[in-house]
Amino acid sequence: MSKRETVVVPQEEIVRQKEFLHLIRELNLGKLKKYSISTFGCQMNENDSERLAGMLAEMGYTESQKTEDSDLIIYNTCCVRENAELKVYGHLGSLKRLKKQNPDLIIAVCGCMMQQPEVVEHIKQKYRHVDLIFGTHNLYKFPELVYSSMMSGKTIVDIWESSGFIAEDMPIERKDGVKAWVTVMYGCNNFCSYCIVPYVRGRERSRGLKDIVNEVTVLGQQGYKEITLLGQNVNSYGKDLGEDISFAKLLYELNKVDGIERIRFMTSHPKDLSDELIYAIRDCRKVCNHLHLPVQAGSTKVLDEMNRKYTKEQYLELIAKVKENIPGISLSTDIIIGFPGETEEDFDDTVDVMEKVRYDMAYTFLYSKRTGTPAAKSTEQVSDDVKKHRFDRLLEVQNRISKEINDELLGKEVEILVEGLSKNSNTTYTGRTETNKIVNFKGSSELVGKLVRVRIDKVQTWSLEGTLI
Ligand code: 5AD
Ligand code: SF4
């Protein structure tokens, strides 16, 4: 057996799951069954929820906007930071009443939180009205689990500890008609000392290159214009395939797919950003001029304690190389504030990196202690007050830089991909530049999914306003 075959779910198993889809559809026949899914966390979870939605559609369920009138409620959870977990418990508590009113209601919880045994135990003890608990590795078994729950009426718990298998060919119902997420790899091998992801998402597993190209080809035929390739560390793509495959090669392949106009990807780890990948971003017309390259912290001491495997200087050199090779590239980052032991001087280094790189955008997070990770054991936890103070300081710096970068676009013409109506408006449409900047403009529905040119006539920190030309 090749390395690959050991991780791909066998076709017979997929067929078996599809049989469960049809069995449930028959049970639901003639009944108006509705579902709702609440998704927490990253785009990968959003993409998993699209898969759940695809399976639910085949089971005969339609989506409801309201939790209260649903027959099947799913919480797809995240455990990267504590506040996402607390929200889930809050929601689960409030469902008790609904379950009392409708005993046939199926309540399911899945996703990263469920890969932690103490969470599952807590839910089993404290939220007895939950019917179905499953994890991240066996999402494709959802049809069988729903069927078992319907038949037995008992709580079904199915969590796989080891890194899961990759299931191809399961149904999917995507949220958007212009942009699509495509997961290219699962898991992470990096074990940054603050992060729970490697424990709950398992080791790195790449999808086959052909499977990805096929998925994107179909998306192109369906009229999708933009894809975002997802993975915890996309730069490692292919390393487990045992063939001469890399993320850069995947980009060159996808660049040829008809219909697709833009390719984005996230997330990249600085230690794995190869020259080959930098050249691929530069040379592939469809790969957007934007790189999300989380720095996490500026201080070399903190980076070492985070197990990031680069120094402040190495990160800055890498950014210089990227800028030199890809002029005009926009850059974004993730930053953690208040990692254990972070001193004021360490934090100054983070501010310094921000000033030197001049990111277009930064996602800043307060450090959240995650049980089971090495950093959680540190006795040098930073107080909430200090974290909040540093957060405000960083935000001020980033807001200024973002505005200054955007100001340079005033009066300029840019190309945007039109995504749809902007929130709370019937006439204002919204799109994004290749560099991932939001542009609002007066337009019409036939422009959705098209690349149009606009002149920027107003600039804000987080968005731009323009006029069609
Ligand atoms: N606390 C705060 N932020 C975290 N992240 C990951 N783990 C934690 C944590 N324990 C952030 C990192 C990562 C992003 C997705 O979430 O910045 O890049
Ligand atoms: Fe977490 Fe680090 Fe892996 Fe990103 S690279 S998912 S921060 S362990």
mmCIF file of C-alpha atoms in Angstrom, residues 4 44 60 79 94 170 176 193 248 251 254 274 289 300 303 402 404 418 422 457:
data_model
loop_
_atom_site.group_PDB
_atom_site.id
_atom_site.type_symbol
_atom_site.label_atom_id
_atom_site.label_comp_id
_atom_site.label_asym_id
_atom_site.label_seq_id
_atom_site.Cartn_x
_atom_site.Cartn_y
_atom_site.Cartn_z
ATOM 1 C CA ARG A 4 -1.355 7.877 0.265
ATOM 2 C CA MET A 44 -11.453 25.523 7.831
ATOM 3 C CA GLY A 60 -33.821 16.165 3.015
ATOM 4 C CA CYS A 79 -10.938 25.734 20.844
ATOM 5 C CA SER A 94 -30.049 27.671 26.215
ATOM 6 C CA MET A 170 -18.822 13.829 -0.144
ATOM 7 C CA ASP A 176 -21.060 31.851 -1.537
ATOM 8 C CA SER A 193 3.881 26.224 22.450
ATOM 9 C CA ALA A 248 4.217 26.029 -5.211
ATOM 10 C CA LEU A 251 -0.313 26.821 -7.358
ATOM 11 C CA LEU A 254 -4.345 25.672 -10.251
ATOM 12 C CA SER A 274 10.334 28.766 0.220
ATOM 13 C CA ASN A 289 -0.610 39.760 -4.518
ATOM 14 C CA THR A 300 13.377 36.675 19.419
ATOM 15 C CA LEU A 303 9.561 33.554 19.409
ATOM 16 C CA SER A 402 -3.461 50.629 7.401
ATOM 17 C CA GLU A 404 -1.566 55.421 5.485
ATOM 18 C CA VAL A 418 -17.517 41.986 -7.119
ATOM 19 C CA SER A 422 -22.733 45.331 0.883
ATOM 20 C CA ASP A 457 -12.584 58.293 -4.018
#
